[in-house]
XYZ file of C-alpha atoms in Angstrom:
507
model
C 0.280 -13.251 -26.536
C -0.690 -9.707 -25.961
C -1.698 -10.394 -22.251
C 1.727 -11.518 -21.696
C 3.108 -8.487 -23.202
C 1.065 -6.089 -21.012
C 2.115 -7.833 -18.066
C 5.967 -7.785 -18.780
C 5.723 -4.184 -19.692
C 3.613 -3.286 -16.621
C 6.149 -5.399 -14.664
C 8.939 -3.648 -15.491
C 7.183 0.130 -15.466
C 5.331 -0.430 -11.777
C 8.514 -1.975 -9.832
C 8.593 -1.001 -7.095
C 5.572 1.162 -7.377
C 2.941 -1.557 -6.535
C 4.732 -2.530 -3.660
C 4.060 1.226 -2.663
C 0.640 1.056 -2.824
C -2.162 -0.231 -0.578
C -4.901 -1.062 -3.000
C -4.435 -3.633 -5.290
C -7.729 -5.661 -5.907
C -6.180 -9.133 -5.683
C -9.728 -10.915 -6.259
C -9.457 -9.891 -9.961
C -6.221 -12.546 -10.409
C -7.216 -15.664 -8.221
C -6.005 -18.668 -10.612
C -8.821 -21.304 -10.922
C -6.333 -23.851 -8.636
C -5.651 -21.035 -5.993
C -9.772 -20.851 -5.675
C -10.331 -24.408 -4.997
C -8.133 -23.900 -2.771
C -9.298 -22.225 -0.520
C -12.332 -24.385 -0.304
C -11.212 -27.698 0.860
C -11.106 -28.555 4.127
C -8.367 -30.200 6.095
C -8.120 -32.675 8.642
C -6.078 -32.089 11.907
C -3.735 -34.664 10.352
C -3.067 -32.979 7.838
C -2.633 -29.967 9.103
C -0.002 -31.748 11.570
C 1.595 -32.912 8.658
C 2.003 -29.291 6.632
C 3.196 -27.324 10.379
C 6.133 -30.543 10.937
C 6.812 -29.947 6.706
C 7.228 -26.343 6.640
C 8.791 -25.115 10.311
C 12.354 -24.578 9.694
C 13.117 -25.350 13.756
C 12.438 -26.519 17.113
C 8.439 -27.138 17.912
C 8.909 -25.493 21.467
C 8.166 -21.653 21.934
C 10.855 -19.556 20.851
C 11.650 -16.180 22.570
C 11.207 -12.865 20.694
C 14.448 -11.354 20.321
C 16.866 -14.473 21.894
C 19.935 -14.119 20.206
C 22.089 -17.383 19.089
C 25.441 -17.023 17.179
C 24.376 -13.508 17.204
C 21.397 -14.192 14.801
C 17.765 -12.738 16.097
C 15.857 -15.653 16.427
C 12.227 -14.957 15.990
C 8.403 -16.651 15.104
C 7.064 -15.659 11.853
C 3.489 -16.059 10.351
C 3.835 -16.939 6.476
C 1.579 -18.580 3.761
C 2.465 -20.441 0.845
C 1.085 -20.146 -2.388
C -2.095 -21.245 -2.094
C -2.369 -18.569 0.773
C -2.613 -21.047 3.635
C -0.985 -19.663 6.594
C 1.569 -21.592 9.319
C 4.209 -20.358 11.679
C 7.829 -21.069 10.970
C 11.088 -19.891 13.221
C 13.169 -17.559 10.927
C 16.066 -15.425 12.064
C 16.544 -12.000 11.783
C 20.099 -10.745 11.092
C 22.301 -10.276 13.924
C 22.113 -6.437 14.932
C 24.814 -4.225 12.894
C 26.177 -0.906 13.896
C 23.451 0.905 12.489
C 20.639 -1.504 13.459
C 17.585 -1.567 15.636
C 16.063 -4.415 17.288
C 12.953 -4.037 17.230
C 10.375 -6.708 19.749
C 7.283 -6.027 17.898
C 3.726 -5.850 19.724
C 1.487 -5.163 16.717
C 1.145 -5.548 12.803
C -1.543 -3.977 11.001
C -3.124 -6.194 8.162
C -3.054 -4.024 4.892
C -5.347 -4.723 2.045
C -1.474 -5.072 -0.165
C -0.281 -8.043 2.317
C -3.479 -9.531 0.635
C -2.673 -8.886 -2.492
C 1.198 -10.195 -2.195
C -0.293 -13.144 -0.222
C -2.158 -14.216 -3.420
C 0.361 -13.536 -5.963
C -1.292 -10.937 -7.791
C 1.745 -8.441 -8.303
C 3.056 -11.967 -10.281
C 1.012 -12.103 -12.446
C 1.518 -8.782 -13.586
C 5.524 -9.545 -14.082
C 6.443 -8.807 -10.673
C 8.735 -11.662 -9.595
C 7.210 -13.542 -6.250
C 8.554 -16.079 -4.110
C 7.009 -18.424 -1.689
C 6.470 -18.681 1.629
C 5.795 -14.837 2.240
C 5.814 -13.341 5.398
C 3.843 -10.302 4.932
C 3.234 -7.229 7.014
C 4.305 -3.298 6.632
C 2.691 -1.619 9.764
C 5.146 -2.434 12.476
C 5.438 -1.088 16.006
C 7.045 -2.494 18.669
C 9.750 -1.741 21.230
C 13.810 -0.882 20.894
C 15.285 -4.182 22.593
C 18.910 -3.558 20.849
C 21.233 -0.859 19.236
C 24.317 -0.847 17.076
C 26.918 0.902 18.411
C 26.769 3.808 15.739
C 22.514 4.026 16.513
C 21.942 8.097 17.516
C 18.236 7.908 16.642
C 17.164 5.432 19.175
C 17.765 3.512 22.758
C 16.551 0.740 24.076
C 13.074 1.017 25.670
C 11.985 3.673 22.775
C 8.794 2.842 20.903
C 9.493 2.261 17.125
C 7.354 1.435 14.057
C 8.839 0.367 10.580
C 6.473 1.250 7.563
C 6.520 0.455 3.769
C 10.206 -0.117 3.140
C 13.295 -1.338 4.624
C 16.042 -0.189 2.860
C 17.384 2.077 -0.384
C 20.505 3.175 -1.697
C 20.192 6.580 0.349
C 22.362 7.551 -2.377
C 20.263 8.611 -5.384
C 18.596 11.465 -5.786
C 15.475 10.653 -4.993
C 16.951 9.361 -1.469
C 18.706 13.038 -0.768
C 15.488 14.604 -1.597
C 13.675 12.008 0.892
C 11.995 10.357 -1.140
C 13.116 6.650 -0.585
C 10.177 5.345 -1.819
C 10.990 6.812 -5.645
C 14.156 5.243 -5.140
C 15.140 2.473 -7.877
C 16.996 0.148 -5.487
C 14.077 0.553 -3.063
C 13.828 -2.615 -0.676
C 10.060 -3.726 0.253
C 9.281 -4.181 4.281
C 8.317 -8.338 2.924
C 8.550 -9.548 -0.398
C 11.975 -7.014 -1.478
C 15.468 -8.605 -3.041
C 17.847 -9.234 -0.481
C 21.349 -8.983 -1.361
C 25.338 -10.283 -0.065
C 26.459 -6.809 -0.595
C 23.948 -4.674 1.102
C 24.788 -2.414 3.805
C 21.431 -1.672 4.601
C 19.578 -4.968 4.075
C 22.430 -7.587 4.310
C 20.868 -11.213 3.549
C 21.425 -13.607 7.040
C 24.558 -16.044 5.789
C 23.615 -19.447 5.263
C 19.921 -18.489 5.842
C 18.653 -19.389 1.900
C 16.462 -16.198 2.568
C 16.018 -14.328 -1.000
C 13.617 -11.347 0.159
C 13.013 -9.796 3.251
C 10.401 -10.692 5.692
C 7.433 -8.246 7.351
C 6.007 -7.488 10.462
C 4.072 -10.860 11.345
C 6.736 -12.294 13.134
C 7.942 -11.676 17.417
C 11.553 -9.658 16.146
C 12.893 -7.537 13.146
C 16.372 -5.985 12.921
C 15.988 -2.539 10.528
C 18.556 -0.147 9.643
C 17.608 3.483 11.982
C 16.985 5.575 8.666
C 14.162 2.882 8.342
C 12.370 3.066 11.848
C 10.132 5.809 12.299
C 9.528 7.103 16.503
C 6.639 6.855 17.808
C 6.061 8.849 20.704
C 5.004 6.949 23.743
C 1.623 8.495 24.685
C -0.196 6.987 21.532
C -1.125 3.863 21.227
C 1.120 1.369 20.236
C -1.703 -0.788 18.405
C -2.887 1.982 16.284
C 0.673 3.119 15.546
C 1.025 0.741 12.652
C -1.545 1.727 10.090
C -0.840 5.639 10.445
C 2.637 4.300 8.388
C 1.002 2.872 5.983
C -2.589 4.511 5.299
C -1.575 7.570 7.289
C 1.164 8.294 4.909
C -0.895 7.483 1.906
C -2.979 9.838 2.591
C -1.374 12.308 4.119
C 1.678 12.622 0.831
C -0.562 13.949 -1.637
C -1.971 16.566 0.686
C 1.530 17.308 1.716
C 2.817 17.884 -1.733
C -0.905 19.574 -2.384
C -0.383 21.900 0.321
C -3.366 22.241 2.176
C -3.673 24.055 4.645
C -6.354 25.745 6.654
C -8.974 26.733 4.618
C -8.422 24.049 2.323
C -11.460 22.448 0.718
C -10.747 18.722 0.562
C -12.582 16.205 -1.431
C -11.958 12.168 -0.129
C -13.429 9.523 -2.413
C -13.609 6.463 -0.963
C -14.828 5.384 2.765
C -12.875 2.098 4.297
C -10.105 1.795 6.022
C -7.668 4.420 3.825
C -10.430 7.238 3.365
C -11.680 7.220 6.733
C -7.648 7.634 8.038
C -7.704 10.652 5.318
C -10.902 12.350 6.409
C -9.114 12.512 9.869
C -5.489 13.731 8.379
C -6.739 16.634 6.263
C -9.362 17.659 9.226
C -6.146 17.859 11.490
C -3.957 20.205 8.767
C -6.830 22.426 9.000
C -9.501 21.750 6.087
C -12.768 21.534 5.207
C -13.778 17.991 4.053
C -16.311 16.462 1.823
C -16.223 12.662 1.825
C -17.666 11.335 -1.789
C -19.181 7.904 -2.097
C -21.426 6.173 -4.380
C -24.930 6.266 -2.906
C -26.000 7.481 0.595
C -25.354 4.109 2.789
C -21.615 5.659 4.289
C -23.107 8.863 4.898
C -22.917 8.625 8.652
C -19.709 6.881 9.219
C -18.130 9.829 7.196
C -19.825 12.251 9.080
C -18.791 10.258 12.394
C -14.842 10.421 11.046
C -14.816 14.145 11.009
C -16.384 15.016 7.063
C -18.253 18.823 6.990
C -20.350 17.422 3.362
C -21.253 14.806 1.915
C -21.599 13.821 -1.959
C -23.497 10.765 -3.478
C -21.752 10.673 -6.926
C -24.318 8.802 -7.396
C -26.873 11.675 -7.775
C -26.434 14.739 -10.082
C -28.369 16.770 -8.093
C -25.681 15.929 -5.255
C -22.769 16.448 -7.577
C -23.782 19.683 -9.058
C -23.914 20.801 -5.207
C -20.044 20.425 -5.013
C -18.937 21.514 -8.804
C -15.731 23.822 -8.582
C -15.727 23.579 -4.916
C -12.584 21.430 -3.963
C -8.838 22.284 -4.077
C -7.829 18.615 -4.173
C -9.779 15.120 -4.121
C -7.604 12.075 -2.516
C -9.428 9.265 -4.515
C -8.529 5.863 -2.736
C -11.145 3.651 -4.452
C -8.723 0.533 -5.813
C -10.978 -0.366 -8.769
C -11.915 0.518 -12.163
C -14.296 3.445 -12.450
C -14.328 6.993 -14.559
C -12.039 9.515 -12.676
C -13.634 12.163 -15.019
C -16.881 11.948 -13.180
C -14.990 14.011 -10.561
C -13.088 16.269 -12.656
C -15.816 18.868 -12.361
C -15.823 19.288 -8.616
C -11.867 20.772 -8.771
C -11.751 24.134 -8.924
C -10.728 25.629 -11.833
C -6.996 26.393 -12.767
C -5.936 25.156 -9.102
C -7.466 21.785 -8.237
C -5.874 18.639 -8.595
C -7.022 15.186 -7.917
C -4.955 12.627 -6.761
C -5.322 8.817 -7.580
C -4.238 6.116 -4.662
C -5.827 2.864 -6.043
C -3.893 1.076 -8.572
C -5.781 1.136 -11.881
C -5.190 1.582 -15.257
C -6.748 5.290 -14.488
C -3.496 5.558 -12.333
C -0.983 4.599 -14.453
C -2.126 6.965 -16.899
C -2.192 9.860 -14.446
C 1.291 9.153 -13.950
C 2.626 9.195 -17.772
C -0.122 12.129 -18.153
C 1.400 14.077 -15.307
C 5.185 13.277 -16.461
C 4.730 14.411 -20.070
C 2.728 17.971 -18.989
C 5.427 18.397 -16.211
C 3.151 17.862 -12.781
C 0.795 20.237 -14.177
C -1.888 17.513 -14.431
C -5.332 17.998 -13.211
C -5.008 14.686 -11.842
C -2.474 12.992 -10.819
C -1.048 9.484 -9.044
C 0.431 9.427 -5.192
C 2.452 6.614 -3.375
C 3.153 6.307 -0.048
C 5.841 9.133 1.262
C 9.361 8.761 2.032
C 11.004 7.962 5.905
C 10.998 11.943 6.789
C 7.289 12.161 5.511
C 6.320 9.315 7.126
C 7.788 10.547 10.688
C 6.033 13.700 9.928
C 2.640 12.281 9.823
C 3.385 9.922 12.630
C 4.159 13.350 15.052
C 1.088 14.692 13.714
C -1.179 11.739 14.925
C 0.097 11.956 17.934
C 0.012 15.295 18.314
C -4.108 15.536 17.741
C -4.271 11.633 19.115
C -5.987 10.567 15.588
C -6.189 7.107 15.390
C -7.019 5.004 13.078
C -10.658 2.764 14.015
C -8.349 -0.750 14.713
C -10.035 -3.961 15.593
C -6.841 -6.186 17.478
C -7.352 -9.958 16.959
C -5.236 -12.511 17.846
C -2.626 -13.941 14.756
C -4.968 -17.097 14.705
C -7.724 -14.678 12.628
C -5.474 -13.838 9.898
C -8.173 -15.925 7.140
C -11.332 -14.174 8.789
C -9.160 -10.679 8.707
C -8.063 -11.779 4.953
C -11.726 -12.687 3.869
C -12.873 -9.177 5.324
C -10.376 -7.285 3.214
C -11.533 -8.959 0.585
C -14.713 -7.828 0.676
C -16.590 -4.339 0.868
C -15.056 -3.233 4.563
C -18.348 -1.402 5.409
C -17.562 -0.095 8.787
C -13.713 1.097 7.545
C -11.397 -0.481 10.124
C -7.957 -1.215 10.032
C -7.354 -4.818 11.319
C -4.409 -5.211 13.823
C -2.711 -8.686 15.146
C -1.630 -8.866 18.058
C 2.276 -10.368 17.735
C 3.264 -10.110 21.474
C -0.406 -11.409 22.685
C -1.229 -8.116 25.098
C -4.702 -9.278 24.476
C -4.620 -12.531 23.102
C -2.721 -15.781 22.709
C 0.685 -14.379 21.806
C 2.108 -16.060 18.204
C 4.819 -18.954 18.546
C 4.956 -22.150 16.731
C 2.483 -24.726 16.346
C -0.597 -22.484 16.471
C -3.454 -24.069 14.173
C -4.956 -21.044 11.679
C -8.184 -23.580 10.819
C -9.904 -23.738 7.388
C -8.029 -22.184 4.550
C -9.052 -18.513 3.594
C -12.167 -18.644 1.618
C -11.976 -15.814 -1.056
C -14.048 -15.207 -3.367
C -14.105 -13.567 -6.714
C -17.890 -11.774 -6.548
C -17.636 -10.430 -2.891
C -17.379 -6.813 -3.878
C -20.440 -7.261 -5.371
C -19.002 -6.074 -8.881
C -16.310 -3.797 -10.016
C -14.127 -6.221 -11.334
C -12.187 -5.894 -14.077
C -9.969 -7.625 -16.234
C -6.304 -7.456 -15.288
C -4.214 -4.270 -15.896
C -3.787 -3.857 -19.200
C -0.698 -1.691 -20.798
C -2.602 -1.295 -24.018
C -5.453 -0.202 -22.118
C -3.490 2.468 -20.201
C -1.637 3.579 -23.593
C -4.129 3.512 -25.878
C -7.508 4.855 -24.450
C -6.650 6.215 -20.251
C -3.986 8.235 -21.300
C -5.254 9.830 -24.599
C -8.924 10.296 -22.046
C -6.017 12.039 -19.565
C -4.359 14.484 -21.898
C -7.341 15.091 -24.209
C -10.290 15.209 -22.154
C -8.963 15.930 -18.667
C -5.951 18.515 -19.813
C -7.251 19.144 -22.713
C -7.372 23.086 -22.256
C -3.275 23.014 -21.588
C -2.508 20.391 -24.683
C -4.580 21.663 -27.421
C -2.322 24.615 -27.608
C 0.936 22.607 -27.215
C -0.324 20.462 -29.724
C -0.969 23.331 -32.408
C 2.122 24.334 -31.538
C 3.513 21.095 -32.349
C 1.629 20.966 -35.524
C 2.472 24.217 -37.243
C 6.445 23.730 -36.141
C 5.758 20.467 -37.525
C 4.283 22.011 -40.726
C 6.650 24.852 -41.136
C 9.433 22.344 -41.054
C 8.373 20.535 -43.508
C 7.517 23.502 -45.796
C 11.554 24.095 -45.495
C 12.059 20.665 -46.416
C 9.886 21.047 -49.628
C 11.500 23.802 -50.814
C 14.931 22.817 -50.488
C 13.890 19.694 -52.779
């Protein structure tokens, strides 16, 4: 089965790069049992039933951070399978020498926690286990140190991102990029393991992966927490980890600057948050979208121009004008149709959705050695990730949040599934500063109710390897690059030739 092929080879090419990523379309993998689903209904009783079947402990409130046999014990919101959501008590591991306790306030929803929720990174031969606590956009407050912590003291405000844990050993870790590295451990959903110093498993726990940010307590390794100063807000804190840094990576590694002419393409949650980081490092901005209807909430975010790439007229306006386009739209389209806005020589997009488009810019850029016009980004390493944390808070941007209570997680989940028109970044609130604070027993009502056409269009089969081999990543060195691998390619062809002119005679 060539489907199954793709997906094993995908599998084992993308791990642990879809983890990495924010924008995985889930909708495009729902099974056909998943779907109904999420449209029955359920009676209190049963409901009753699934809370008394699934929590692992005690149905009376249990205190963030109360520590028994020096175990964290904690309240965690998790979903099975079918993406039905309960509370459970977990524990955290009991704090080591280089550990944080962390009493978190706030966890961002992220379109990803979606798309783990679901099980779409299975399906593409990503192993998956059930129930998942999700969550990657942490912040909270220091309630306990190891006694070898020198980055942080009790009181301090602390967010964890993307990832929990890495070898800090490999290359890619002493260059600070932990997110490149191979042994890279997920925030929710990452192999835990007896033998880890940085992500030991909890002894007789069963746990086999680690488990995110909706839950009262986490216990992190330092190199893992990221400071937040305490003049921002704590409840906007957690998405500048996660779309901050996704944004703000490529235009890192980019180098803009001011003066820079920035192209964004794409205008929820993610572009919006870019918009605002590449105003702040000094550029001009032109947000892109298709057709004029998010011209004034990019103008609102900060964006000097605006293109509909819907209209030639429009895009002829803005051809050789950009030094780099952040392109954040997570589904299937032509990157080309943007190629001609990057200046010449210089410009360089970079691709944030996962698509086939994406994996191809990756190989592409690889083979031609980063000199690519375009390019794939992931989210940035612990040091990158503090750096556009301090910037945030240095220019207060913040991210447009809406906080809701833990007990909105299916309408949050139904939003992100859809077209996110007014680009917020949902928040719940763990420690209840504005609403009903999560513990056990809370009822989550009707089942999320996703649904496969609420993007309107766009879908598209699952990722395909052949797809990426065979017709993105010819389009990517032939069509995009072709001015820098026609010549390599003559060259190629007339050593190729020559050689075997040598070989002819000598027979």
């Amino acid at each position: 089965d060539r489907r199954l092929i793709d997906q094993s080879v995908l599998g084992s090419l993308l791990h642990p790069l879809l983890l990495s990523m924010p924008n995985l379309q889930p909708e495009k993998y729902f099974r056909e049992s998943a779907r109904k689903t999420f449209t029955r209904r359920k009676s209190a009783a049963e409901e009753e039933s699934r809370l008394s079947r699934r929590s692992s402990g005690p149905r009376s409130p249990v205190t963030a951070g109360a520590v028994a046999g020096g175990e964290v014990d904690a309240v965690a919101l998790q979903c099975d399978i079918d993406c039905v959501f309960e509370t459970a008590a977990i524990k955290r591991r009991a704090v080591g020498p280089k550990d944080v306790q962390i009493d978190v306030k706030y966890c961002g929803v992220c379109h990803s926690d979606l798309t783990f929720a679901v099980g779409a990174t299975k399906d593409l031969g990503i192993p998956q286990h059930w129930p998942v606590v999700p969550g990657h956009e942490v912040a909270g407050v220091v309630v306990a140190v190891g006694s070898d912590v020198t980055k942080f003291q009790t009181g301090d405000h602390v967010g964890v991102g993307c990832m929990v844990g890495s070898d800090l050993t490999c290359r890619a870790c002493k260059r600070g990029d932990e997110n490149m590295c191979l042994n890279q451990v997920p925030t929710y959903g990452g192999a835990l393991r007896k033998d880890d110093p940085i992500c030991p498993v909890v002894e007789g726990s069963g746990e086999t992966q680690t488990m995110g940010g909706y839950s009262t307590a986490m216990v992190v390794n330092e190199h893992f927490c990221i400071s937040i100063p305490k003049a921002y807000p704590l409840e906007c804190a957690g998405p500048v980890m996660c779309a901050g840094v996704t944004v703000y990576n490529p235009l890192s590694t980019y180098g803009v600057k001011e003066g820079s002419h920035v192209g964004i393409i794409g205008l929820g949650g993610l572009g919006t948050m870019g918009i605002k980081v590449a105003k702040a490092l000094g550029a001009r901005v032109t947000a892109i979208s298709r057709g004029e209807k998010k011209r004034a909430l990019a103008l609102s975010h900060g964006a000097d121009d605006f293109i509909d790439s819907k209209s030639p007229a429009s895009l002829e306006s803005g051809v050789a004008s950009l030094d780099c386009i952040i392109n954040v739209i997570p589904v299937y389209h032509d990157v080309t149709l943007y190629t001609p806005l990057l200046k010449p020589s210089t410009g360089k997009m970079y691709l944030i959705g996962i698509t086939e488009s994406t994996m191809a810019a990756f190989a592409a850029d690889a083979l031609l050695l980063g000199s690519s016009v375009i390019t794939a980004s992931l989210i940035g390493g612990i040091a990158c990730t503090q750096e556009v944390m301090d910037l945030c808070a240095k220019y207060m941007i913040k991210p447009v949040v809406e906080v809701a209570p833990t007990t909105a997680i299916n309408r949050i989940f139904e939003s992100l599934n859809g077209a996110n028109e007014a680009g917020v970044r949902y928040v719940i609130d763990i420690a209840g500063a504005r609403n009903p604070p999560l513990k056990l027993g809370l009822s989550f009502g009707e089942p999320t109710d996703l649904h496969t056409d609420s993007h309107g269009g766009g879908h598209t089969a699952p990722l395909s390897a052949s797809k990426v081999i065979f017709y993105e990543l010819p389009k990517m060195l032939l069509v995009v690059n072709r001015r820098k691998v026609l010549p390599i390619l003559g060259i190629v062809t007339l050593a190729t030739a020559m050689i075997g002119v040598q070989l002819l005679k000598k027979k």
